[in-house]
CSV table of C-alpha atoms in Angstrom, one decimal:
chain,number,residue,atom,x,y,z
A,6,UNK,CA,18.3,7.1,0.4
A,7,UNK,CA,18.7,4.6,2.9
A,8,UNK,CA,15.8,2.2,4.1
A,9,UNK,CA,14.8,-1.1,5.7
A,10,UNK,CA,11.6,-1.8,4.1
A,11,UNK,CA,11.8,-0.7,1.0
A,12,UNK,CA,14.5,-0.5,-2.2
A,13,UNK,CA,14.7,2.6,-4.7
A,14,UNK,CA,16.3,2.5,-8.0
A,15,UNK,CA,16.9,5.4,-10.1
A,16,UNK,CA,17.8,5.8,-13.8
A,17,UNK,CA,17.6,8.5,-15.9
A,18,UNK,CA,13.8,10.0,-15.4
A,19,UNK,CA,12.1,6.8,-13.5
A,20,UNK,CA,12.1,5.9,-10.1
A,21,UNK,CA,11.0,2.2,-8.9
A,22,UNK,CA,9.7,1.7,-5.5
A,23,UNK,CA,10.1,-1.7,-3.8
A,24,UNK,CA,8.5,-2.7,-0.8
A,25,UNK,CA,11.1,-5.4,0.5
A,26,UNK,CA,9.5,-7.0,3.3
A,27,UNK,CA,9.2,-10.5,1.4
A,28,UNK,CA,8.5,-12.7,4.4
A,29,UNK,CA,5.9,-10.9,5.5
A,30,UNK,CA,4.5,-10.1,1.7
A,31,UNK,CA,5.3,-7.0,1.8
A,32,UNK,CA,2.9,-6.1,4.6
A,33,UNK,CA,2.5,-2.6,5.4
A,34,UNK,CA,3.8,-1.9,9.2
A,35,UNK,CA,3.9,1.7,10.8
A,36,UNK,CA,7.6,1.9,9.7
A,37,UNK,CA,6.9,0.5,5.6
A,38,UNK,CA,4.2,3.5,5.4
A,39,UNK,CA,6.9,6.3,7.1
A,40,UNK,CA,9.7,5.0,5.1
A,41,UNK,CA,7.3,4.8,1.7
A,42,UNK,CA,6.6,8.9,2.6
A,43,UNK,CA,9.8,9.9,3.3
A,44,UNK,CA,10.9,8.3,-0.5
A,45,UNK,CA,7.9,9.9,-2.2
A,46,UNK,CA,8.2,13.0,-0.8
A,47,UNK,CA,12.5,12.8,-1.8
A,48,UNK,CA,11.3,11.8,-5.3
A,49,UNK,CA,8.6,14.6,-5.5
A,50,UNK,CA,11.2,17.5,-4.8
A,51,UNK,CA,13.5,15.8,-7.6
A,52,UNK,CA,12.8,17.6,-10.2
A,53,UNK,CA,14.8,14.9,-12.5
A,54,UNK,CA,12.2,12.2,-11.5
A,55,UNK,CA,9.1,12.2,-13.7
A,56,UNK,CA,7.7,9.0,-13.3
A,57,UNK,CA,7.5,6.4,-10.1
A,58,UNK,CA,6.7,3.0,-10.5
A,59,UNK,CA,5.4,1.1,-7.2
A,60,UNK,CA,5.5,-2.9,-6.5
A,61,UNK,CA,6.5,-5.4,-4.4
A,62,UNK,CA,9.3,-8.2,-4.0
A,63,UNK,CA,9.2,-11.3,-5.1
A,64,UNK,CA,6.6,-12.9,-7.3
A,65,UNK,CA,3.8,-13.7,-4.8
A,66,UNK,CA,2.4,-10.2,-3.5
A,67,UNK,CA,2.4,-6.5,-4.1
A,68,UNK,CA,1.5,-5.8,-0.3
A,69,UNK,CA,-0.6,-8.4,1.0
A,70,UNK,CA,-2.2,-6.2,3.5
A,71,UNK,CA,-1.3,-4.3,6.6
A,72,UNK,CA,0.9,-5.9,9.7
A,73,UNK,CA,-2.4,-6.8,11.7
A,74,UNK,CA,-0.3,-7.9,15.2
A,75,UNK,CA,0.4,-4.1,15.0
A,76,UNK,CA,-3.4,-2.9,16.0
A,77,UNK,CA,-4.9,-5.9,17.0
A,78,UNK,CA,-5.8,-4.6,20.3
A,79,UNK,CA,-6.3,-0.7,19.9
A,80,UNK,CA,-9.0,1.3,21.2
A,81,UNK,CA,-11.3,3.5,19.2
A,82,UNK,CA,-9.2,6.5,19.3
A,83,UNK,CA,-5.9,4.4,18.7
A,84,UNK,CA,-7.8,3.0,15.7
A,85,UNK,CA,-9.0,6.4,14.7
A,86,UNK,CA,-6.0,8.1,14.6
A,87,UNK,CA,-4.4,5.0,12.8
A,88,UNK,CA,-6.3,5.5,9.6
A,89,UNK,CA,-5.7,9.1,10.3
A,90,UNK,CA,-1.9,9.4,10.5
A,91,UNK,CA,-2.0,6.3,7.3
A,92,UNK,CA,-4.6,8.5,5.1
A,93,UNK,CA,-2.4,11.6,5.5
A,94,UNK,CA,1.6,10.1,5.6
A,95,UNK,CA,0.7,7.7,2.3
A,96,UNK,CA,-2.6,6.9,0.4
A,97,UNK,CA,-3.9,10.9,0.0
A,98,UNK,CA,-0.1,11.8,-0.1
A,99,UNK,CA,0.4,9.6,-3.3
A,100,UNK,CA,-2.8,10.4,-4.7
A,101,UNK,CA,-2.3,14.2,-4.9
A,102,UNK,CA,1.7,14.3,-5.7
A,103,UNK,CA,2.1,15.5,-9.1
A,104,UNK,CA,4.6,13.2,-10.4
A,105,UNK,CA,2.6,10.2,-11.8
A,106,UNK,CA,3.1,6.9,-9.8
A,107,UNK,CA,1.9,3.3,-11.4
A,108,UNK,CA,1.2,0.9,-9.1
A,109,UNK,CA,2.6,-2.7,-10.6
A,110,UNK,CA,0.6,-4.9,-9.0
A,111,UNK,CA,2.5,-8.2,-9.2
A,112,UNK,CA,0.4,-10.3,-6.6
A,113,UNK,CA,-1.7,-10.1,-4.0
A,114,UNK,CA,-3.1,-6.9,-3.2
A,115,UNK,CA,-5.5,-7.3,-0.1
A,116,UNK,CA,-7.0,-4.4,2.0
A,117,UNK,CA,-4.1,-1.5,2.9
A,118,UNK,CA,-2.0,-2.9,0.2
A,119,UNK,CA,-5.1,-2.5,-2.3
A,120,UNK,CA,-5.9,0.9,-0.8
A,121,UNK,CA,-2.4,1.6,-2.0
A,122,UNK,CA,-2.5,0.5,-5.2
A,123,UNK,CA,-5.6,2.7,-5.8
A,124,UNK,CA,-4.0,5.4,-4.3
A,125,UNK,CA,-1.5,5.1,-7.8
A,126,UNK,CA,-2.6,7.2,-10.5
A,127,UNK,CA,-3.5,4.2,-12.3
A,128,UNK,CA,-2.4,0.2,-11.8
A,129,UNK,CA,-1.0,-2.4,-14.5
A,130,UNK,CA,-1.2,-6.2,-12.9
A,131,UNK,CA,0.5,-9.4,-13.6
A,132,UNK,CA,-1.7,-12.5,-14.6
A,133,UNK,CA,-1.4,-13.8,-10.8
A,134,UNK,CA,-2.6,-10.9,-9.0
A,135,UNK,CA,-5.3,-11.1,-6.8
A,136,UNK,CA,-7.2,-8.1,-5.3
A,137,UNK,CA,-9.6,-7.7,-2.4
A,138,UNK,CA,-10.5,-5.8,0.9
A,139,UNK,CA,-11.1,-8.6,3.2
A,140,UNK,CA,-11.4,-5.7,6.1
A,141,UNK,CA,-14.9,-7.2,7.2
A,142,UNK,CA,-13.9,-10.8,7.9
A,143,UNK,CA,-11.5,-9.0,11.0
A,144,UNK,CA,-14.6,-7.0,12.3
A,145,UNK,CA,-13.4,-4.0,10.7
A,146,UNK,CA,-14.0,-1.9,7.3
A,147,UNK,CA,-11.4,-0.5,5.0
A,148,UNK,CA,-9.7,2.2,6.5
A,149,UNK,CA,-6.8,4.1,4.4
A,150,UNK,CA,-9.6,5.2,1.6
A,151,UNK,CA,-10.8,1.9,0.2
A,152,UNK,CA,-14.2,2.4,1.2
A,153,UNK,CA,-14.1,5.9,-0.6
A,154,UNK,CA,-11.6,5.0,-4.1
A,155,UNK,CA,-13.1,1.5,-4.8
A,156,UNK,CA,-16.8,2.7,-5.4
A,157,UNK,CA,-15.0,5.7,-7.6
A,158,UNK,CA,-13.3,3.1,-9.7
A,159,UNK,CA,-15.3,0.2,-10.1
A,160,UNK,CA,-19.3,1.6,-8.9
A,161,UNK,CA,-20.8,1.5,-6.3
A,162,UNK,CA,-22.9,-1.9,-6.7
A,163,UNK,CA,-20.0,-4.1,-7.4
A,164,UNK,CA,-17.5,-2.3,-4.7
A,165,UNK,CA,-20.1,-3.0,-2.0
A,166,UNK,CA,-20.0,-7.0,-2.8
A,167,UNK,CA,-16.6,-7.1,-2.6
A,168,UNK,CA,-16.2,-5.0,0.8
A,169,UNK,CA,-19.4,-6.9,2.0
A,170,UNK,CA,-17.9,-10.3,0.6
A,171,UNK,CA,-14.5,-9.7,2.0
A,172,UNK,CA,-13.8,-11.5,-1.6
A,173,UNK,CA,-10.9,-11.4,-4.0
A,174,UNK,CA,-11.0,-10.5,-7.6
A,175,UNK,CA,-8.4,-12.0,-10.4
A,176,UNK,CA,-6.5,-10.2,-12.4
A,177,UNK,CA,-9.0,-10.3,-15.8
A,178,UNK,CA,-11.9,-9.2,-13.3
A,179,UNK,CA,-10.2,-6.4,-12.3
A,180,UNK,CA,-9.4,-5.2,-15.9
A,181,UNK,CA,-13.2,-6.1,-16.6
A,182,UNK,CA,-14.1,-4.0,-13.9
A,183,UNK,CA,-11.9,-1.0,-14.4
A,184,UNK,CA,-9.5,-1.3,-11.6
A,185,UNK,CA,-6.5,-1.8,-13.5
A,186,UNK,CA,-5.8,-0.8,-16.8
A,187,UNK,CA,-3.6,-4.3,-18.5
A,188,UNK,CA,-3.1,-7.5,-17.3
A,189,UNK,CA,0.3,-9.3,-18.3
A,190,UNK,CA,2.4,-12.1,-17.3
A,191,UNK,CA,4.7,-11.5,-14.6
A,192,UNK,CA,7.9,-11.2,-17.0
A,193,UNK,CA,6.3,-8.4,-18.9
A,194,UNK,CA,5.0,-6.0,-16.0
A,195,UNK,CA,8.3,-4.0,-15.1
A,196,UNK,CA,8.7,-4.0,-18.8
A,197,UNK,CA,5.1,-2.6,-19.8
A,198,UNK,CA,5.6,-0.3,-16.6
A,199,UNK,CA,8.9,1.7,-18.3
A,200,UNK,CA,6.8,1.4,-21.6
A,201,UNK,CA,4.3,3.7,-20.4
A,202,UNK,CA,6.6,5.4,-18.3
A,203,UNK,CA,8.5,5.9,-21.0
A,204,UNK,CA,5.6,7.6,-23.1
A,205,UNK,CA,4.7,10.0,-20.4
A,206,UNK,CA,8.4,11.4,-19.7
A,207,UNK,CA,8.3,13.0,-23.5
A,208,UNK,CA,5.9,15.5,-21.9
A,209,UNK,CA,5.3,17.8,-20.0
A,210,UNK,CA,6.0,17.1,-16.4
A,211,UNK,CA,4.8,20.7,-15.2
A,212,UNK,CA,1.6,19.9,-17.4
A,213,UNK,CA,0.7,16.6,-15.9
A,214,UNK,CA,0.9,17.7,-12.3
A,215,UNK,CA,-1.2,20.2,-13.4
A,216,UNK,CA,-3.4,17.6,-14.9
A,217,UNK,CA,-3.4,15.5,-11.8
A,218,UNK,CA,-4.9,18.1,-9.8
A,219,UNK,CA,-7.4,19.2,-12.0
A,220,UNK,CA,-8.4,15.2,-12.3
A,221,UNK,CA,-8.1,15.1,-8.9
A,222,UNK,CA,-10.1,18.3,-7.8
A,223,UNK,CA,-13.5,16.3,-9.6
A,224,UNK,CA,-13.8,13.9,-7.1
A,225,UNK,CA,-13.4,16.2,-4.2
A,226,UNK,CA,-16.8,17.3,-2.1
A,227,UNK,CA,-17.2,21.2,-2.6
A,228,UNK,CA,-14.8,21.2,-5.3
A,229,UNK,CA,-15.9,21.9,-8.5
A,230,UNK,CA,-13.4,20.2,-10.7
A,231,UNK,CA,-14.4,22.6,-14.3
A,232,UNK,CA,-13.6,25.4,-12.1
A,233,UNK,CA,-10.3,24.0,-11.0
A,234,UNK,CA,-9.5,22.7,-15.0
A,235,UNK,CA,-9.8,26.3,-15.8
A,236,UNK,CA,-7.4,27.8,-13.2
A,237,UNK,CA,-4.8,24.8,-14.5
A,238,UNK,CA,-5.7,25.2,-17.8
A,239,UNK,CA,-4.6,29.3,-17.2
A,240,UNK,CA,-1.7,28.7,-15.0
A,241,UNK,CA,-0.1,26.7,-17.8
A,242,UNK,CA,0.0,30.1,-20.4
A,243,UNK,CA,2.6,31.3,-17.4
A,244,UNK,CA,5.3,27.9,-17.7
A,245,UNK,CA,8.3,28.0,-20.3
A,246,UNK,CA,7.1,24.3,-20.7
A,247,UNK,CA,4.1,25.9,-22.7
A,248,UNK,CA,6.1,28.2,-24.2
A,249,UNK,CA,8.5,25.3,-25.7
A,250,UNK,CA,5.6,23.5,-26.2
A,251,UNK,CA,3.8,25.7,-28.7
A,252,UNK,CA,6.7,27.0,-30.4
A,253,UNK,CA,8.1,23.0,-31.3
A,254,UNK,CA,4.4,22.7,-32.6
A,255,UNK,CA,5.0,25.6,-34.6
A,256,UNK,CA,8.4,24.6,-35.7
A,257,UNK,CA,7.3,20.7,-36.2
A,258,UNK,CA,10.2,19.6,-34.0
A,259,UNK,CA,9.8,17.6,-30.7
A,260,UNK,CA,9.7,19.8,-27.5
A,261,UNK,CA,12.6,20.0,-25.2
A,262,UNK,CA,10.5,20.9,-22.1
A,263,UNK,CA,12.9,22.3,-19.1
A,264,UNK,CA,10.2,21.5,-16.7
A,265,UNK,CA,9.3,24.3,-15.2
């Protein structure tokens, strides 16, 4: 895979995704968020991919936000369709792909480039990462699903200072606060990223998309998430993952799952 904005490196079961546009901080234009699809959905359909890590170049950011010279002056339906077309090509896309993606947040990660890292199954920072949706000091509000995922991660109380603040949050106050999960130095992240990648790929990957949709389904409106566990929870008896599964338990040896 071939692409300007971004870098992909592959070994074994992990993916890494790089957003490579250091001089801007890895700001998100129209072509970053196309080219991020097209690689997620290449790393989706293979089926020896099982984890994806996400973060930026260079030490200072992990996207610092999206490319504002690029909608500065749209209308209302331009800027409709913009969070549109950015909701549907990226954030939801990542959210609901069942092959888990950790957002390594290694810097700053302001409005879009937050909204992705929420958009991540769940985030590890570095020690130097700053987060924040400064949307409101533009004239505008978050609009590739902060306003939505924020409140659902942190509550509702503290989301709304922050979007009504346009404010940033360190690292520790976002581990305080439930938006990331561990905080390390900037030398450790890639390193506690395969760690935990590492932990998940001894399972099963047919399991934990299931998993991800049944987590997924609770947060829907008009979904009701038990109902959806159960329909998972049932479609599993029908994998040869749960088949190897039960029958290593039974054996007491590890499972060899063959993923489907």
């Amino acid at each position: 895979m071939d692409f300007e904005n971004i870098l992909i490196e592959q070994k074994d079961y992990l993916a890494k995704v790089v957003i490579n546009r250091p001089k801007k901080l890895n700001a998100l234009n129209k072509a970053t968020i196309e080219e991020l699809h097209s690689a997620f959905q290449k790393l989706e359909e293979d089926a020896s991919v099982k984890v994806i890590l996400l973060t930026g170049s260079g030490e200072k950011a992990f996207v610092a936000g999206a490319d504002i010279s690029e909608f500065a002056h749209f209308s209302v339906d331009e800027g409709s369709k913009l969070a549109a077309k950015g909701q549907e090509l990226l954030f939801n896309f990542v959210e609901n792909l069942e092959t888990p993606v950790i957002a390594l947040v290694n810097g700053f990660a302001l409005g879009g480039g937050l909204e992705l890292a929420m958009s991540c199954h769940f985030r590890i920072a570095s020690d130097n990462a700053r987060m924040g949706l400064p949307e409101t000091s533009l004239g505008v509000i978050p609009g590739y699903g902060g306003t939505q995922r924020l409140p659902l991660l942190i509550g509702k109380g503290k989301a709304m200072e922050l979007i009504m603040t346009a404010g940033m949050i360190n690292a520790e106050e976002a581990k305080e606060y439930g938006l990331v999960n561990y905080v390390v130095s900037q030398e450790e992240l890639t390193s506690l990223g395969e760690k935990i990648a590492s932990k998940i790929i001894r399972n099963s990957s047919v399991a934990i998309g299931k998993a991800i949709k049944a987590v997924n389904s609770g947060f829907k409106e008009g979904v009701n998430g038990y109902e959806s566990e159960i329909k998972e929870f049932g479609d599993c008896f029908a994998t040869n993952d749960f088949k190897e599964g039960t029958t290593a338990f039974l054996e007491k040896r590890k499972p060899n799952f063959p993923n489907n």
